[in-house]
């Protein structure tokens, strides 16, 4: 069997790749286990030096790697460049902080000396999505490897070039063979690996239904797992907010990466006293987006990642319109090659419509008005997801009080949500289990060993 890499901007074939045979998969797993036996013994300073080398490779090959991202999943080249730069920064961060994060902790007990240490769990299977093909894989992988684990990456089937390049980067950086490897396998094969004794834990980012299956398999085999399953993040604009500032930021928050981000501002909740002014500015700013060739540095938004994603989004919009929604900016299919979908803005939306009930992974922005803070909170929480949220107000203390009532794992005041290696990343409710990034994320794939010395 083969998997294909297709340029979503043109529909042209980038290349075809053979799925790995069971024999190759078995060898990769064996290599990972052998590598773990040696890698975990390395001093942290030696592991972090290797991670600094990864950062160097990423920066040296920045343009080349960014072009691969854009060719495979369609994001504008300037966003692909930013993704590579962020990956390098994350390498720097964990190289600098891993020893501090993993330092032994001493506790006073009846023993002469007591405390605990952190040790790696082993080989971690990572099942990753296509929307940030380098960032998703490395924001988990770098801290896991810094802790002494080894990683097997099963990437999304539409980004095989990115997947293979990730493995090459670690080899180029001087890592021992087997520490970070890519598996070109299909979904069922990846799921079957969870039960194997050689796999010690699983990190999954993707859809809720697929996450449920991963959690079920990991739980059945008593293995640690971390799930990041997407969101329907509210962007809440209070009456006293700087409307011009938020209307500009909301365009980036909703349409960056063609709206294909788990932490995108997927529902715009606006105070009824300013909703008309906000809407005018938001529509105007959206109209100014340059939707074009993603390889052009002037392009603000490229195509959706593939035709399947575009068709699903189109169906969500069509069903929402059937339920009475009003079109403020009619986007939809762009009349040319590729999987382009123009920004679409809706209001007067039924609360059970797909674009507010489900996660919309594309450039569609629903505008919903509210009467007061209590109603804003109720609407914000009326979803099965709980990843992120943002609140916009000139009264910071008021916005801070509201944060205590928003059901989410991350929140920003007067800015859009963004991941940051210096803070834990993750959600609550159906948005997932566990955390990535910072010390908290690093410890997800470490085990605690308590000790007493009498």
XYZ file of C-alpha atoms in Angstrom:
454
model
C 0.000 0.000 0.000
C 1.038 3.569 -0.676
C 0.138 6.962 0.750
C 0.146 10.106 -1.330
C 1.346 13.611 -0.600
C -0.752 16.156 -2.512
C -0.210 19.896 -2.760
C -3.565 21.350 -1.592
C -2.944 24.625 -3.422
C -2.637 22.985 -6.834
C -3.891 19.420 -6.504
C -0.542 18.211 -7.847
C 1.082 15.069 -6.478
C 4.170 15.735 -4.362
C 5.020 12.060 -4.201
C 3.925 8.578 -3.176
C 5.335 6.592 -0.288
C 5.181 2.915 0.583
C 3.644 2.059 3.918
C 6.074 0.132 6.089
C 5.791 -3.633 6.171
C 5.273 -5.409 9.476
C 8.897 -6.470 9.327
C 10.069 -2.862 9.056
C 7.739 -1.789 11.861
C 9.056 -4.565 14.098
C 12.619 -3.475 13.393
C 11.825 0.152 14.168
C 10.277 -0.837 17.484
C 13.255 -3.030 18.353
C 15.622 -0.159 17.486
C 13.618 2.155 19.716
C 13.822 -0.217 22.679
C 17.555 -0.729 22.227
C 18.093 3.024 21.944
C 16.099 3.625 25.115
C 18.359 1.340 27.087
C 21.309 3.608 26.298
C 19.607 6.999 25.923
C 18.131 6.958 29.435
C 21.653 6.487 30.845
C 22.929 9.656 29.184
C 23.501 12.598 31.501
C 20.879 15.313 31.096
C 23.572 17.715 29.944
C 24.420 15.327 27.102
C 20.771 14.921 26.081
C 20.159 18.659 26.138
C 23.276 19.290 24.054
C 21.788 17.001 21.396
C 18.522 18.936 21.570
C 20.423 22.184 21.014
C 21.796 20.548 17.870
C 18.222 19.920 16.685
C 17.530 23.646 17.092
C 20.605 24.384 15.004
C 19.483 22.052 12.216
C 16.000 23.583 12.225
C 17.418 27.087 11.869
C 19.951 26.089 9.213
C 17.242 24.429 7.093
C 14.404 26.808 7.978
C 13.437 27.802 4.419
C 13.619 24.267 3.036
C 11.539 22.769 5.860
C 8.963 25.545 5.692
C 8.483 24.897 1.981
C 7.837 21.209 2.681
C 5.113 22.149 5.195
C 3.458 24.517 2.728
C 3.613 22.012 -0.136
C 2.018 19.275 1.976
C -0.708 21.048 3.957
C -1.081 24.472 2.373
C -0.409 27.025 5.092
C 1.170 30.316 3.932
C 4.942 30.143 3.795
C 5.279 32.929 6.368
C 3.309 30.783 8.847
C 5.416 27.720 8.002
C 8.580 29.716 8.675
C 7.140 30.828 12.012
C 6.358 27.191 12.854
C 9.950 26.105 12.302
C 11.222 29.050 14.352
C 8.889 28.122 17.205
C 10.127 24.534 17.145
C 13.724 25.772 17.442
C 12.753 28.048 20.349
C 11.136 25.084 22.104
C 14.334 23.095 21.698
C 16.233 25.977 23.298
C 13.745 26.170 26.156
C 13.891 22.513 27.154
C 17.643 22.325 26.612
C 17.984 25.156 29.113
C 15.420 23.921 31.653
C 15.328 20.102 31.537
C 17.836 19.634 34.350
C 15.840 21.958 36.603
C 12.519 20.311 35.714
C 13.862 16.835 36.473
C 15.851 17.622 39.602
C 15.420 15.199 42.505
C 13.079 16.451 45.228
C 13.784 15.884 48.904
C 11.062 15.454 51.507
C 11.407 15.365 55.290
C 10.194 12.040 56.740
C 11.223 9.617 59.499
C 14.170 8.495 57.334
C 17.618 10.043 57.350
C 17.127 11.045 53.717
C 14.001 10.733 51.600
C 12.533 12.067 48.406
C 11.884 11.091 44.831
C 13.414 11.154 41.380
C 11.991 11.243 37.868
C 12.764 8.497 35.370
C 11.612 8.086 31.740
C 8.720 5.721 31.026
C 10.329 4.208 27.919
C 9.187 4.216 24.297
C 6.325 6.601 23.576
C 4.095 6.206 20.530
C 2.972 9.606 19.226
C 0.020 9.867 16.835
C -0.015 13.376 15.399
C -2.179 15.523 13.065
C -1.341 17.472 9.941
C -2.286 21.058 10.836
C 1.048 21.929 12.479
C 3.119 19.037 11.165
C 6.427 20.002 12.800
C 5.156 21.833 15.877
C 2.699 19.145 17.000
C 5.330 16.437 16.678
C 8.101 18.381 18.432
C 6.146 20.115 21.207
C 5.578 16.606 22.558
C 8.741 14.987 21.274
C 11.393 17.407 22.524
C 10.473 17.284 26.245
C 9.880 13.531 26.043
C 13.339 12.937 24.592
C 14.964 15.427 26.969
C 13.594 13.254 29.773
C 15.297 10.142 28.380
C 12.399 8.563 26.466
C 12.464 7.415 22.865
C 9.742 8.325 20.361
C 7.934 6.551 17.530
C 5.996 9.023 15.387
C 2.914 7.995 13.431
C 2.060 11.169 11.544
C -1.067 12.049 9.577
C -1.199 10.240 6.257
C -1.273 13.443 4.178
C 2.105 14.735 5.471
C 4.562 11.864 4.865
C 7.309 14.208 3.652
C 7.166 16.141 6.931
C 7.119 12.886 8.887
C 10.227 11.510 7.192
C 12.015 14.837 7.451
C 11.493 14.911 11.212
C 13.388 11.640 11.610
C 16.181 12.917 9.356
C 16.561 16.059 11.486
C 17.378 14.033 14.592
C 19.908 11.922 12.713
C 21.476 15.067 11.249
C 21.659 16.549 14.754
C 23.734 13.564 15.873
C 21.156 11.581 17.836
C 21.739 7.851 18.246
C 19.762 5.751 15.792
C 16.382 4.768 17.209
C 15.783 7.691 19.594
C 13.306 9.471 17.279
C 11.788 7.485 14.422
C 8.932 7.835 11.979
C 6.507 5.011 11.210
C 4.749 5.219 7.845
C 1.720 3.110 8.787
C -2.040 3.440 8.566
C -4.370 4.210 11.471
C -5.373 0.624 12.329
C -1.734 -0.452 12.397
C -0.839 2.424 14.709
C -3.726 1.541 17.032
C -2.584 -2.080 17.151
C 0.837 -1.002 18.400
C -0.605 0.369 21.652
C -1.063 -3.148 23.010
C 2.536 -4.182 22.337
C 4.743 -4.615 25.381
C 7.503 -2.520 23.814
C 5.259 0.584 23.811
C 5.070 2.234 27.229
C 2.842 5.278 26.633
C 0.881 7.144 23.955
C 0.535 10.802 23.018
C -2.346 11.581 20.673
C -3.538 14.810 19.056
C -6.566 14.669 16.793
C -10.313 14.147 16.697
C -12.428 13.174 19.697
C -13.671 9.847 18.196
C -10.124 8.752 17.391
C -8.964 9.900 20.818
C -11.595 7.765 22.475
C -10.224 4.691 20.701
C -6.655 5.535 21.731
C -7.725 6.022 25.350
C -9.653 2.748 25.302
C -6.674 0.801 23.943
C -4.213 2.450 26.332
C -6.487 1.929 29.320
C -7.078 -1.697 28.449
C -3.312 -2.218 28.402
C -2.634 -0.069 31.501
C -0.526 2.530 29.702
C -0.185 6.254 30.271
C -1.744 8.481 27.619
C -2.102 12.189 26.849
C -4.921 13.358 24.571
C -5.385 16.732 22.870
C -8.720 16.547 21.065
C -9.507 19.988 19.753
C -11.804 22.752 20.835
C -14.492 25.303 20.095
C -12.808 28.266 21.735
C -14.922 31.346 22.503
C -13.572 34.849 21.935
C -15.577 37.005 24.361
C -15.736 40.762 23.751
C -17.149 42.882 26.574
C -18.762 46.269 25.999
C -15.754 48.251 27.193
C -13.224 46.464 24.946
C -11.060 48.218 22.376
C -13.207 47.225 19.391
C -10.684 48.131 16.700
C -7.956 46.114 18.410
C -10.082 43.024 18.971
C -11.659 43.110 15.492
C -8.173 42.976 13.996
C -6.942 40.281 16.387
C -10.069 38.176 15.839
C -9.234 37.884 12.126
C -5.896 36.319 13.010
C -7.449 34.246 15.779
C -10.071 32.781 13.459
C -8.363 32.577 10.049
C -4.720 31.813 10.848
C -3.719 28.496 9.285
C -6.974 28.739 7.306
C -8.869 28.289 10.572
C -7.389 24.810 10.991
C -6.192 25.107 14.559
C -7.488 23.499 17.724
C -7.041 26.801 19.586
C -8.568 29.032 16.915
C -11.241 31.518 18.014
C -14.090 29.402 16.688
C -17.011 31.321 18.257
C -17.069 35.122 18.457
C -19.205 36.196 21.430
C -19.878 39.946 21.345
C -21.769 42.222 23.736
C -25.048 43.230 22.063
C -24.287 46.935 22.568
C -21.185 46.779 20.362
C -21.933 43.819 18.097
C -22.902 45.964 15.122
C -19.725 48.059 15.225
C -17.569 45.018 15.843
C -19.177 43.123 12.972
C -18.567 45.953 10.507
C -14.880 46.123 11.445
C -14.447 42.346 11.484
C -16.001 41.908 8.042
C -13.895 44.761 6.671
C -10.668 43.299 8.086
C -11.550 39.833 6.821
C -12.186 41.194 3.339
C -8.633 42.554 3.368
C -7.097 39.098 3.743
C -5.045 38.000 0.763
C -6.144 34.453 -0.068
C -3.714 33.212 -2.692
C -0.646 31.116 -3.477
C 0.698 29.956 -0.074
C 4.279 30.125 -1.349
C 3.944 33.908 -1.708
C 5.086 35.831 1.387
C 2.265 38.316 0.782
C -0.407 35.617 1.177
C -2.402 35.692 4.430
C -4.428 32.520 3.927
C -3.864 29.506 1.734
C -6.040 26.496 0.904
C -7.498 24.023 3.334
C -5.326 20.967 3.880
C -7.279 18.638 1.620
C -10.547 18.159 -0.220
C -12.064 16.004 2.525
C -11.689 18.819 5.060
C -13.182 21.335 2.635
C -16.200 19.172 1.879
C -16.892 18.600 5.574
C -16.732 22.325 6.334
C -19.023 23.093 3.399
C -21.580 20.637 4.750
C -21.424 22.237 8.200
C -22.091 25.668 6.707
C -24.905 24.414 4.466
C -26.667 22.762 7.404
C -26.241 25.911 9.517
C -27.821 28.021 6.768
C -30.734 25.601 6.521
C -31.300 26.185 10.227
C -31.768 29.917 9.649
C -28.325 31.515 9.863
C -27.596 34.773 8.060
C -24.561 35.313 5.804
C -22.527 38.450 6.514
C -19.639 37.474 4.273
C -20.255 34.791 1.683
C -17.106 32.781 1.180
C -17.049 29.154 0.187
C -15.278 27.441 -2.691
C -12.809 29.540 -4.637
C -13.138 28.980 -8.371
C -9.682 27.606 -9.147
C -7.501 24.570 -8.598
C -6.766 23.382 -5.115
C -8.747 23.153 -1.878
C -9.352 26.860 -1.325
C -12.280 27.980 0.818
C -12.863 31.705 1.208
C -13.552 33.192 4.668
C -17.210 33.001 5.666
C -18.927 35.032 8.407
C -22.361 34.175 9.831
C -24.758 35.487 12.483
C -28.315 34.801 13.718
C -27.235 31.217 14.292
C -29.351 28.478 15.851
C -27.656 27.276 19.042
C -27.814 23.697 17.745
C -26.270 24.508 14.362
C -23.080 22.627 13.407
C -20.837 25.706 13.307
C -21.436 26.352 17.024
C -22.234 22.855 18.290
C -19.307 21.070 16.634
C -15.710 22.001 16.004
C -15.324 23.901 12.713
C -11.868 23.242 11.317
C -11.750 25.908 8.641
C -12.300 29.608 7.835
C -15.847 30.071 9.141
C -16.619 32.645 11.834
C -19.965 32.624 13.696
C -20.840 35.871 15.503
C -23.089 35.492 18.555
C -24.339 38.388 20.693
C -24.945 38.301 24.435
C -26.806 40.554 26.866
C -24.535 40.396 29.917
C -21.527 38.624 31.410
C -23.620 35.783 32.810
C -25.048 34.984 29.394
C -21.583 35.211 27.840
C -20.300 32.639 30.318
C -23.283 30.371 29.681
C -22.767 30.479 25.907
C -19.004 30.010 26.239
C -19.511 26.859 28.313
C -22.321 25.421 26.156
C -20.017 23.011 24.323
C -18.476 19.633 25.010
C -15.053 21.162 24.447
C -12.938 23.120 26.906
C -9.566 23.909 25.367
C -9.039 27.680 25.352
C -10.806 31.040 25.507
C -10.042 34.737 25.330
C -11.731 37.673 27.057
C -11.422 41.249 25.835
C -12.001 44.184 28.198
C -10.290 47.385 29.325
C -11.123 46.342 32.901
C -8.588 43.604 33.481
C -9.852 42.756 36.963
C -13.360 42.162 35.622
C -11.989 39.889 32.903
C -9.905 38.044 35.507
C -13.016 37.365 37.581
C -14.748 35.921 34.523
C -11.899 33.492 33.884
C -12.850 31.545 37.023
C -16.174 30.634 35.411
C -14.969 29.679 31.913
C -14.541 25.910 31.498
C -11.241 25.621 29.677
C -7.605 24.724 30.180
C -6.080 27.952 28.833
C -7.252 31.530 28.737
C -5.937 34.858 27.444
C -7.040 38.369 28.315
C -6.818 40.961 25.535
C -5.011 38.625 23.181
C -5.719 35.500 21.176
C -4.764 32.089 22.538
C -1.394 30.700 21.542
C 0.772 27.810 22.687
C 3.956 28.679 24.571
C 6.622 26.219 25.801
C 6.776 28.196 29.066
C 3.170 27.297 29.964
C 1.209 24.016 30.112
C -0.924 23.335 27.034
C -4.156 21.323 27.211
C -7.860 21.399 27.968
C -10.713 19.941 29.957
C -14.038 18.225 29.170
C -13.880 16.552 25.727
C -10.831 18.599 24.723
C -8.520 16.031 26.210
C -6.568 14.574 29.104
C -3.150 15.651 30.341
C -0.840 18.469 29.331
C 1.990 19.256 26.950
C 4.817 21.799 27.316
C 6.446 23.402 30.357
C 7.499 21.204 33.298
C 3.972 19.815 33.643
C 4.004 18.468 30.102
C 7.496 17.079 30.438
C 6.533 15.098 33.544
C 3.610 13.411 31.759
C 6.075 10.878 30.353
C 8.257 10.521 33.414
C 7.640 8.084 36.247
C 8.200 8.959 39.901
C 10.445 6.751 42.047
C 10.244 7.449 45.780
C 13.153 6.523 48.062
C 14.030 6.435 51.759
C 17.498 6.060 53.238
C 17.660 5.014 56.931
